[in-house]
Amino acid sequence: ARQAKGVVDVLTAKDIYGDNQIGGIIPDEPLFAENEVHFIGQPIALIIGNTYFEAREARKYIDIEYEEMEVVIDPRIAKDRGQLLFPARTFYIGNTDDAFKDCDYVFSGQVDSGGQEHLYIETQGSYAVPLENNNIKVYSSTQGPTQVQRTIAKVLDLPMHSIEVDVTRLGGAFGGKEDQATAWAVMASLAVRKLGKPVKLILDRDDDMIMTGKRHPYSSDFKIGLNKEFKITAFDVTYYQNGGAAADLSPAIMERTLFHASNAYFIPNLKATAYSCKTNIAPFTAYRGFGGPQAMFVIESAIALAASKLNISKSEIQKSNLLKKDDLFHYGQICDSDNASQSWTSLNTNFDISLEEQRIEKYNSENRFLKRGISLMPICFGISFTKTPMNQARALVHIYQDGSIGISTGAIEMGQGVNTKMMQIAASVFNVDISRVKIESTNTTRVANSSPTAASSGADLNGHAVFIACNEILDRLMNTAAEILDIDNKNISLLNEVVCNNDKPTKLFWEELVDKAFLGRVKLSEVGHYATPVIHFDKSTEKGHPFAYHVYGTAMTTVQIDCIRGIYEVESVKIVHDFGNSINQIIDTGQVEGAVVQGIGWMTVEELDYDKNGQLLADSLSKYKVPDIHMAPKVFETIPLKTDGPELAIMKSKAVGEPPFMYGIGSFFALQDAMKKFNPNYKLKFHAPLTPEKVLLGLYE
Ligand code: LUZ
Ligand code: MOS
């Protein structure tokens, strides 16, 4: 391959200057395999060519001799063999053993949820350029530029200051670039260090699908206990997380699964245990919801089973167990609002649940081969990185002499609109037109040591840092204005770019104020630093106050099945969502809509398929079905829950990225509801995705 036409070099583990190690939380993942490969698609060598096609052609000159070892792809088998990526954890509250004895009803079952391909439109990639003195500048499509910088430094044996990572924006990420953008940036940088030339490394779609990790598949066992009033008094759950061949972010994802075991319900006796199982598949990774959806699917399945056995509606159990203010979460935090029941009530007020149920009943009685189903899906999602130290951010704000403003933060724009929110925050603090504000690229030399843009917290953490920096500069400007106007600085404010005295406009305008401040040698730059107050968590007791606040909401989903073919459509999704006091309702509603469709895809049509060797069969878009416009709900309504919003959210605007993904779970249960209408003998099975194929089989079993 080295001698092939247009090939510049071929790099392997032998070419690594520092550690052959890219594991983010646990050092268990080599950049290039040495001696053993653990999954199909694991990188072994990097071919560098003058052109992409020449490099790709040279692949065929490399022959690798493998001695086959045993392959495990089932997490339960891995667990039985003691193949865990790290030790199991258990969260509990109350005493489930005692509580189950007092239950009037106890049911148990198994739940399986599948993985999910991120399918960001822009595949993984990076472009690295040599600078003077061994320094390297890396453009990376990453959610975590600091993680990329740190890992390049480690693999290349350079100090972090030698590596500058710069990100303008990503063509989507969804968690897939929280950790798994790193390898490709490290490889490109390694080649730059070796060759002293710029190197670009971009995965094409099939390589991306085969080589990178996806949402974790889970297999779980549950036992649920209720009393006569249908209160859930006990819940016991064991999660087998399919972790893949290396830990990646699995420890944090498994932790969030444990946090969200009870979804939006108060359960006084709960025990949740999770195992992260090592299998021979590309390491599974972060994906919108980060282990939360998997947990919520299990509790919803448990409720569905109980409802079906008790011959009552699922929503009756859901409604009577919603969290209330002052309820205790199993991890020690106290619920600080009635948002869960408020969103349910508001949904009913706005969309009349029983009327919808009646309509569906009528439709079903009039149609033999078309059946409709309905489901309600409440959500509760904790906001903050569960690892407390990650909840910090910085922003660098400059006001230039002409009054224009430049902002750098640690936040990555990946289509979710975080840049717009940052600009809005700065414009609102200074009370200037938003056109005065520019967002710079995200660059590790301007804003250092940042957490990845993840956990729905990008706008919250970085926005607070922007807010703090802008306010410090504003204070200084107000002092300057007071001096210029010779008045008390307490009465001064800025309104629409005009300095006001006791709310009355003066002759002093923004541009003049900034210019005078500069001439007066006032500091017009600031670094804002924010660390979320209040939060803490003690892993030795698995108790604490890990989340700044929770996001709530309720969705009502209706579907229609064609009972001859098994195909289905989502008729409507109607939602009351708790945005707090949204700073940008258009962006936030867009996040809800996108997340819901993605959640529906996970629950219904997106199916990863592996052969017995762990080879991904669904490795292209002709084999992996993602929701398209026809899968999107025909009627889609999102109404904000009327609340003030919590103090700890930036300008009381709650985080929005991940929570609405979980509304998509409603589609699974709406489909089951419709299946039952056609075939009362259908026995509930909780194996997602509920593909048309499974629906068809269920309709005629
Ligand atoms: N990443 C992370 C996340 O490192 N910790 C988290 O708690 C988290 N939550 C959601 C998404 N990404
Ligand atoms: Mo994420 S799953 O918040 O990158």
XYZ file of C-alpha atoms in Angstrom, residues 36 90 200 226 230 242 293 364 438 472 503 538 585 658 692:
15
model
C -6.109 -7.818 18.730
C -27.360 0.094 41.926
C -7.884 16.009 5.736
C -49.147 -1.673 42.519
C -53.093 1.673 41.042
C -24.822 -3.293 25.339
C -34.838 6.973 26.794
C -62.252 1.648 15.011
C -20.982 38.331 16.169
C -19.302 42.973 34.004
C -35.353 55.785 32.164
C -22.059 11.327 46.131
C -39.743 29.826 20.994
C -32.906 16.073 24.627
C -44.151 -2.923 10.261
